[in-house]
Amino acid sequence: MDPSRGAGSPAPRACDYGGAMRPIIGITSYVVPATWGVWQNLPSTLVPHDYVEAVTLAGGRAILLPPDDRDADVLRALDGLVLAGGPDVDPALYGAAPHPATEFRAERDAGEMLLLRAALDAGLPLLAVCRGMQLLAVAAGGSLHQHLPETLGHERHRPAPGVYGEHEATFTPGSRIADLMGADRAIHCFHHQGVADAGSLTVTGRADDGTPEAVEDPNGGFVLGVQWHPEYRRDQRLFGALVDAARTRMKENGTACADR
């Protein structure tokens, strides 16, 4: 018996490399007024539950991460990270003035950029969704189109409030996203901004109008950004791949112990 532990303390469990322990996946969230029960417009930390369901169904344990730009220490407790969708990215981050249609949350940008850069430095498996892909591109030295309807001349990527656009994407043969998606190329999107320059990332998926739909890190590791919303239909191909990569990292780093 370990004398440093109290008599009533449970013994630490052995590391389980058989996949029984679920990888802990952080999901970025945002603070907005919400209403439930007797509470009206109460500032709340939230994210669409589809993200949580997608991570859970893939075998992970979802943890919400509110905006926090003080440090990225929370990454030590995570095995993977999802950068969720949300409002526009502050154009000042890529040296541009805001378009009249651009709506951003500076506090969320600051917290997520800090978290993102630290996750990339740590080699944490990362899935970036919609806004998340745009932030990933900006972090890689890229830039954004601030209002695609002006650039493309149509609104198929965001056809109406609360309505997802649906179209097919073309993926680069041999890329991670092509291997994951297989023959099914149908995607569901809701965005009015898009990646103009992916920086050091590689664009591996495009819509038929040329809009980047997927980006990857050419240096390896699980770093994948998609412009669409795989959580909308609980697409387990992408979330399953993220959780698998997180589980592999747990084994390699010896963090699959329940007492970490």
mmCIF file of C-alpha atoms in Angstrom:
data_model
loop_
_atom_site.group_PDB
_atom_site.id
_atom_site.type_symbol
_atom_site.label_atom_id
_atom_site.label_comp_id
_atom_site.label_asym_id
_atom_site.label_seq_id
_atom_site.Cartn_x
_atom_site.Cartn_y
_atom_site.Cartn_z
ATOM 1 C CA MET A 1 0.000 0.000 0.000
ATOM 2 C CA ASP A 2 1.247 3.491 -0.821
ATOM 3 C CA PRO A 3 1.712 5.213 2.579
ATOM 4 C CA SER A 4 1.188 8.609 0.976
ATOM 5 C CA ARG A 5 -2.445 7.729 0.266
ATOM 6 C CA GLY A 6 -5.114 7.822 2.949
ATOM 7 C CA ALA A 7 -6.706 4.581 4.100
ATOM 8 C CA GLY A 8 -9.953 5.516 2.405
ATOM 9 C CA SER A 9 -8.393 6.589 -0.880
ATOM 10 C CA PRO A 10 -9.095 4.369 -3.880
ATOM 11 C CA ALA A 11 -6.095 2.637 -5.388
ATOM 12 C CA PRO A 12 -5.066 4.055 -8.763
ATOM 13 C CA ARG A 13 -6.321 2.007 -11.671
ATOM 14 C CA ALA A 14 -3.900 0.505 -14.137
ATOM 15 C CA CYS A 15 -3.432 2.047 -17.542
ATOM 16 C CA ASP A 16 -5.941 0.637 -19.992
ATOM 17 C CA TYR A 17 -4.643 0.467 -23.541
ATOM 18 C CA GLY A 18 -7.551 -1.652 -24.720
ATOM 19 C CA GLY A 19 -9.664 1.348 -25.624
ATOM 20 C CA ALA A 20 -11.946 1.217 -22.579
ATOM 21 C CA MET A 21 -10.956 4.666 -21.351
ATOM 22 C CA ARG A 22 -12.490 7.402 -23.452
ATOM 23 C CA PRO A 23 -10.210 10.124 -24.801
ATOM 24 C CA ILE A 24 -11.062 13.563 -23.433
ATOM 25 C CA ILE A 25 -11.977 15.905 -26.284
ATOM 26 C CA GLY A 26 -12.254 19.633 -25.620
ATOM 27 C CA ILE A 27 -14.850 21.584 -27.617
ATOM 28 C CA THR A 28 -14.547 25.355 -27.835
ATOM 29 C CA SER A 29 -17.722 27.179 -26.859
ATOM 30 C CA TYR A 30 -19.058 30.702 -26.592
ATOM 31 C CA VAL A 31 -20.866 32.940 -24.128
ATOM 32 C CA VAL A 32 -24.262 34.221 -25.278
ATOM 33 C CA PRO A 33 -27.564 35.125 -23.580
ATOM 34 C CA ALA A 34 -29.766 32.047 -23.149
ATOM 35 C CA THR A 35 -33.208 31.400 -21.692
ATOM 36 C CA TRP A 36 -34.444 28.347 -19.800
ATOM 37 C CA GLY A 37 -36.924 27.804 -16.985
ATOM 38 C CA VAL A 38 -37.401 31.049 -15.084
ATOM 39 C CA TRP A 39 -34.093 32.487 -16.290
ATOM 40 C CA GLN A 40 -34.195 35.019 -19.105
ATOM 41 C CA ASN A 41 -31.247 36.118 -21.248
ATOM 42 C CA LEU A 42 -28.686 34.804 -18.787
ATOM 43 C CA PRO A 43 -25.080 34.897 -20.087
ATOM 44 C CA SER A 44 -24.325 31.227 -20.725
ATOM 45 C CA THR A 45 -21.506 29.064 -22.001
ATOM 46 C CA LEU A 46 -22.875 26.827 -24.724
ATOM 47 C CA VAL A 47 -22.318 24.944 -27.945
ATOM 48 C CA PRO A 48 -24.817 23.051 -30.117
ATOM 49 C CA HIS A 49 -25.308 19.636 -28.536
ATOM 50 C CA ASP A 50 -24.620 18.013 -31.910
ATOM 51 C CA TYR A 51 -20.900 18.465 -31.207
ATOM 52 C CA VAL A 52 -21.150 16.696 -27.859
ATOM 53 C CA GLU A 53 -23.206 13.889 -29.377
ATOM 54 C CA ALA A 54 -20.760 13.443 -32.242
ATOM 55 C CA VAL A 55 -17.780 13.165 -29.878
ATOM 56 C CA THR A 56 -19.659 10.817 -27.548
ATOM 57 C CA LEU A 57 -20.843 8.532 -30.346
ATOM 58 C CA ALA A 58 -17.267 8.375 -31.628
ATOM 59 C CA GLY A 59 -16.105 7.057 -28.254
ATOM 60 C CA GLY A 60 -14.776 10.270 -26.716
ATOM 61 C CA ARG A 61 -15.644 12.254 -23.606
ATOM 62 C CA ALA A 62 -16.651 15.840 -24.478
ATOM 63 C CA ILE A 63 -15.560 18.788 -22.318
ATOM 64 C CA LEU A 64 -16.735 22.344 -23.081
ATOM 65 C CA LEU A 65 -14.069 25.055 -23.132
ATOM 66 C CA PRO A 66 -15.320 28.619 -22.491
ATOM 67 C CA PRO A 67 -13.322 31.516 -23.988
ATOM 68 C CA ASP A 68 -10.233 32.206 -21.850
ATOM 69 C CA ASP A 69 -7.176 34.098 -23.073
ATOM 70 C CA ARG A 70 -5.138 33.858 -19.856
ATOM 71 C CA ASP A 71 -3.349 30.590 -20.636
ATOM 72 C CA ALA A 72 -3.732 27.256 -22.414
ATOM 73 C CA ASP A 73 -3.070 25.047 -19.383
ATOM 74 C CA VAL A 74 -6.324 23.153 -19.976
ATOM 75 C CA LEU A 75 -4.632 21.345 -22.872
ATOM 76 C CA ARG A 76 -2.781 19.181 -20.357
ATOM 77 C CA ALA A 77 -6.097 17.542 -19.506
ATOM 78 C CA LEU A 78 -7.106 16.955 -23.140
ATOM 79 C CA ASP A 79 -6.404 14.241 -25.677
ATOM 80 C CA GLY A 80 -7.946 16.085 -28.628
ATOM 81 C CA LEU A 81 -9.559 19.393 -29.557
ATOM 82 C CA VAL A 82 -12.552 20.500 -31.630
ATOM 83 C CA LEU A 83 -12.644 24.128 -32.758
ATOM 84 C CA ALA A 84 -16.393 24.612 -33.138
ATOM 85 C CA GLY A 85 -18.279 26.900 -35.485
ATOM 86 C CA GLY A 86 -19.521 30.333 -34.513
ATOM 87 C CA PRO A 87 -19.220 34.019 -35.441
ATOM 88 C CA ASP A 88 -16.730 35.547 -37.848
ATOM 89 C CA VAL A 89 -13.016 35.828 -37.144
ATOM 90 C CA ASP A 90 -11.709 39.314 -36.338
ATOM 91 C CA PRO A 91 -10.171 40.549 -39.629
ATOM 92 C CA ALA A 92 -7.517 42.429 -37.661
ATOM 93 C CA LEU A 93 -5.920 39.015 -37.074
ATOM 94 C CA TYR A 94 -5.041 38.859 -40.775
ATOM 95 C CA GLY A 95 -4.441 42.565 -41.319
ATOM 96 C CA ALA A 96 -7.776 43.589 -42.837
ATOM 97 C CA ALA A 97 -10.475 46.103 -41.986
ATOM 98 C CA PRO A 98 -13.912 44.672 -41.149
ATOM 99 C CA HIS A 99 -16.491 44.304 -43.907
ATOM 100 C CA PRO A 100 -19.965 45.702 -43.034
ATOM 101 C CA ALA A 101 -21.285 42.114 -42.888
ATOM 102 C CA THR A 102 -18.538 40.885 -40.544
ATOM 103 C CA GLU A 103 -19.573 40.166 -36.945
ATOM 104 C CA PHE A 104 -16.862 38.935 -34.607
ATOM 105 C CA ARG A 105 -16.243 38.345 -30.907
ATOM 106 C CA ALA A 106 -12.771 39.560 -29.999
ATOM 107 C CA GLU A 107 -12.727 37.748 -26.645
ATOM 108 C CA ARG A 108 -13.488 34.417 -28.296
ATOM 109 C CA ASP A 109 -10.883 34.995 -30.994
ATOM 110 C CA ALA A 110 -8.215 35.768 -28.390
ATOM 111 C CA GLY A 111 -8.959 32.707 -26.270
ATOM 112 C CA GLU A 112 -9.236 30.299 -29.182
ATOM 113 C CA MET A 113 -6.145 31.581 -30.967
ATOM 114 C CA LEU A 114 -4.103 31.036 -27.800
ATOM 115 C CA LEU A 115 -5.558 27.547 -27.410
ATOM 116 C CA LEU A 116 -5.077 26.709 -31.081
ATOM 117 C CA ARG A 117 -1.429 27.740 -31.240
ATOM 118 C CA ALA A 118 -0.641 25.797 -28.068
ATOM 119 C CA ALA A 119 -2.482 22.725 -29.387
ATOM 120 C CA LEU A 120 -0.486 22.831 -32.622
ATOM 121 C CA ASP A 121 2.770 23.177 -30.692
ATOM 122 C CA ALA A 122 1.810 20.209 -28.494
ATOM 123 C CA GLY A 123 0.790 17.983 -31.401
ATOM 124 C CA LEU A 124 -2.743 17.602 -30.062
ATOM 125 C CA PRO A 125 -5.161 15.990 -32.567
ATOM 126 C CA LEU A 126 -7.352 18.788 -33.908
ATOM 127 C CA LEU A 127 -10.605 18.982 -35.860
ATOM 128 C CA ALA A 128 -11.559 22.533 -36.874
ATOM 129 C CA VAL A 129 -15.155 23.081 -38.026
ATOM 130 C CA CYS A 130 -16.436 26.016 -40.126
ATOM 131 C CA ARG A 131 -15.234 29.090 -38.191
ATOM 132 C CA GLY A 132 -12.654 26.750 -36.663
ATOM 133 C CA MET A 133 -11.185 26.037 -40.098
ATOM 134 C CA GLN A 134 -11.051 29.761 -40.829
ATOM 135 C CA LEU A 135 -9.253 30.443 -37.541
ATOM 136 C CA LEU A 136 -6.851 27.595 -38.305
ATOM 137 C CA ALA A 137 -6.031 29.146 -41.684
ATOM 138 C CA VAL A 138 -5.436 32.550 -40.084
ATOM 139 C CA ALA A 139 -3.162 30.964 -37.464
ATOM 140 C CA ALA A 140 -1.200 29.414 -40.347
ATOM 141 C CA GLY A 141 -0.603 32.861 -41.863
ATOM 142 C CA GLY A 142 -3.585 32.886 -44.209
ATOM 143 C CA SER A 143 -6.529 35.213 -44.754
ATOM 144 C CA LEU A 144 -10.279 35.124 -45.375
ATOM 145 C CA HIS A 145 -12.902 36.322 -47.819
ATOM 146 C CA GLN A 146 -15.177 38.303 -45.508
ATOM 147 C CA HIS A 147 -18.393 38.004 -47.518
ATOM 148 C CA LEU A 148 -18.635 35.194 -50.053
ATOM 149 C CA PRO A 149 -21.866 36.402 -51.714
ATOM 150 C CA GLU A 150 -19.872 39.366 -53.046
ATOM 151 C CA THR A 151 -16.937 37.189 -54.068
ATOM 152 C CA LEU A 152 -18.930 34.340 -55.627
ATOM 153 C CA GLY A 153 -22.151 36.031 -56.674
ATOM 154 C CA HIS A 154 -24.399 33.513 -54.893
ATOM 155 C CA GLU A 155 -25.486 32.466 -51.384
ATOM 156 C CA ARG A 156 -25.493 28.687 -51.696
ATOM 157 C CA HIS A 157 -23.128 28.332 -48.738
ATOM 158 C CA ARG A 158 -25.691 30.008 -46.446
ATOM 159 C CA PRO A 159 -29.016 29.959 -48.314
ATOM 160 C CA ALA A 160 -31.271 31.241 -45.498
ATOM 161 C CA PRO A 161 -31.223 31.825 -41.720
ATOM 162 C CA GLY A 162 -30.989 28.473 -39.971
ATOM 163 C CA VAL A 163 -30.884 26.542 -43.263
ATOM 164 C CA TYR A 164 -27.798 24.539 -44.240
ATOM 165 C CA GLY A 165 -26.588 24.632 -47.809
ATOM 166 C CA GLU A 166 -25.993 21.207 -49.322
ATOM 167 C CA HIS A 167 -23.562 20.434 -52.131
ATOM 168 C CA GLU A 168 -20.711 18.133 -53.056
ATOM 169 C CA ALA A 169 -17.021 18.726 -52.559
ATOM 170 C CA THR A 170 -14.035 17.457 -54.500
ATOM 171 C CA PHE A 171 -11.127 16.100 -52.454
ATOM 172 C CA THR A 172 -7.461 15.667 -53.309
ATOM 173 C CA PRO A 173 -6.756 11.956 -53.924
ATOM 174 C CA GLY A 174 -4.620 10.464 -51.170
ATOM 175 C CA SER A 175 -5.379 13.252 -48.687
ATOM 176 C CA ARG A 176 -6.647 12.503 -45.196
ATOM 177 C CA ILE A 177 -10.065 13.968 -45.945
ATOM 178 C CA ALA A 178 -10.408 11.979 -49.182
ATOM 179 C CA ASP A 179 -9.604 8.761 -47.335
ATOM 180 C CA LEU A 180 -12.122 9.579 -44.599
ATOM 181 C CA MET A 181 -14.968 10.689 -46.839
ATOM 182 C CA GLY A 182 -14.677 7.929 -49.430
ATOM 183 C CA ALA A 183 -17.196 8.078 -52.252
ATOM 184 C CA ASP A 184 -19.689 10.192 -50.294
ATOM 185 C CA ARG A 185 -18.858 13.819 -51.068
ATOM 186 C CA ALA A 186 -22.095 15.473 -49.888
ATOM 187 C CA ILE A 187 -21.570 18.192 -47.275
ATOM 188 C CA HIS A 188 -23.776 20.595 -45.283
ATOM 189 C CA CYS A 189 -22.543 24.139 -44.769
ATOM 190 C CA PHE A 190 -23.614 27.427 -43.222
ATOM 191 C CA HIS A 191 -21.128 30.268 -43.640
ATOM 192 C CA HIS A 192 -20.712 33.587 -45.428
ATOM 193 C CA GLN A 193 -16.932 33.797 -45.031
ATOM 194 C CA GLY A 194 -14.305 31.495 -46.484
ATOM 195 C CA VAL A 195 -10.595 30.865 -46.723
ATOM 196 C CA ALA A 196 -8.861 33.096 -49.274
ATOM 197 C CA ASP A 197 -5.307 32.001 -48.427
ATOM 198 C CA ALA A 198 -4.622 28.859 -46.374
ATOM 199 C CA GLY A 199 -1.130 29.985 -45.370
ATOM 200 C CA SER A 200 1.116 27.017 -44.596
ATOM 201 C CA LEU A 201 -1.813 24.581 -44.739
ATOM 202 C CA THR A 202 -2.713 22.517 -47.793
ATOM 203 C CA VAL A 203 -6.176 22.881 -49.311
ATOM 204 C CA THR A 204 -7.418 19.314 -49.869
ATOM 205 C CA GLY A 205 -11.093 19.920 -50.594
ATOM 206 C CA ARG A 206 -13.054 22.431 -52.660
ATOM 207 C CA ALA A 207 -16.648 23.174 -53.583
ATOM 208 C CA ASP A 208 -17.571 23.359 -57.258
ATOM 209 C CA ASP A 209 -17.236 27.156 -57.083
ATOM 210 C CA GLY A 210 -13.631 26.842 -55.886
ATOM 211 C CA THR A 211 -14.282 27.650 -52.217
ATOM 212 C CA PRO A 212 -11.859 25.732 -49.964
ATOM 213 C CA GLU A 213 -13.771 23.071 -48.022
ATOM 214 C CA ALA A 214 -10.919 21.231 -46.298
ATOM 215 C CA VAL A 215 -7.377 22.048 -45.166
ATOM 216 C CA GLU A 216 -4.676 19.855 -43.666
ATOM 217 C CA ASP A 217 -1.242 20.215 -42.130
ATOM 218 C CA PRO A 218 1.282 19.011 -44.733
ATOM 219 C CA ASN A 219 3.746 18.168 -41.958
ATOM 220 C CA GLY A 220 1.651 15.275 -40.666
ATOM 221 C CA GLY A 221 -0.217 14.805 -37.438
ATOM 222 C CA PHE A 222 -3.989 14.960 -37.157
ATOM 223 C CA VAL A 223 -4.740 18.588 -38.015
ATOM 224 C CA LEU A 224 -7.866 18.795 -40.161
ATOM 225 C CA GLY A 225 -10.118 21.744 -40.946
ATOM 226 C CA VAL A 226 -13.461 21.448 -42.731
ATOM 227 C CA GLN A 227 -15.671 24.327 -43.807
ATOM 228 C CA TRP A 228 -18.859 22.314 -43.434
ATOM 229 C CA HIS A 229 -20.668 20.961 -40.354
ATOM 230 C CA PRO A 230 -20.040 17.217 -39.903
ATOM 231 C CA GLU A 231 -21.730 17.352 -36.485
ATOM 232 C CA TYR A 232 -25.041 18.246 -38.162
ATOM 233 C CA ARG A 233 -25.604 14.656 -39.283
ATOM 234 C CA ARG A 234 -23.404 13.086 -36.587
ATOM 235 C CA ASP A 235 -20.846 12.181 -39.265
ATOM 236 C CA GLN A 236 -18.693 9.679 -37.438
ATOM 237 C CA ARG A 237 -16.038 9.511 -40.128
ATOM 238 C CA LEU A 238 -14.387 12.738 -39.006
ATOM 239 C CA PHE A 239 -15.161 12.597 -35.296
ATOM 240 C CA GLY A 240 -14.233 8.917 -35.208
ATOM 241 C CA ALA A 241 -10.882 9.704 -36.812
ATOM 242 C CA LEU A 242 -10.263 12.475 -34.270
ATOM 243 C CA VAL A 243 -11.041 10.196 -31.327
ATOM 244 C CA ASP A 244 -8.882 7.424 -32.795
ATOM 245 C CA ALA A 245 -5.978 9.860 -33.165
ATOM 246 C CA ALA A 246 -6.517 11.054 -29.592
ATOM 247 C CA ARG A 247 -6.530 7.471 -28.305
ATOM 248 C CA THR A 248 -3.290 6.742 -30.154
ATOM 249 C CA ARG A 249 -1.706 9.821 -28.603
ATOM 250 C CA MET A 250 -2.852 8.682 -25.151
ATOM 251 C CA LYS A 251 -1.055 5.378 -25.621
ATOM 252 C CA GLU A 252 2.107 6.952 -27.002
ATOM 253 C CA ASN A 253 2.301 9.534 -24.202
ATOM 254 C CA GLY A 254 1.231 7.206 -21.409
ATOM 255 C CA THR A 255 -1.772 9.370 -20.511
ATOM 256 C CA ALA A 256 -4.329 6.560 -20.674
ATOM 257 C CA CYS A 257 -4.249 6.267 -16.886
ATOM 258 C CA ALA A 258 -7.433 7.105 -15.035
ATOM 259 C CA ASP A 259 -5.588 8.996 -12.268
ATOM 260 C CA ARG A 260 -4.031 11.677 -14.487
#
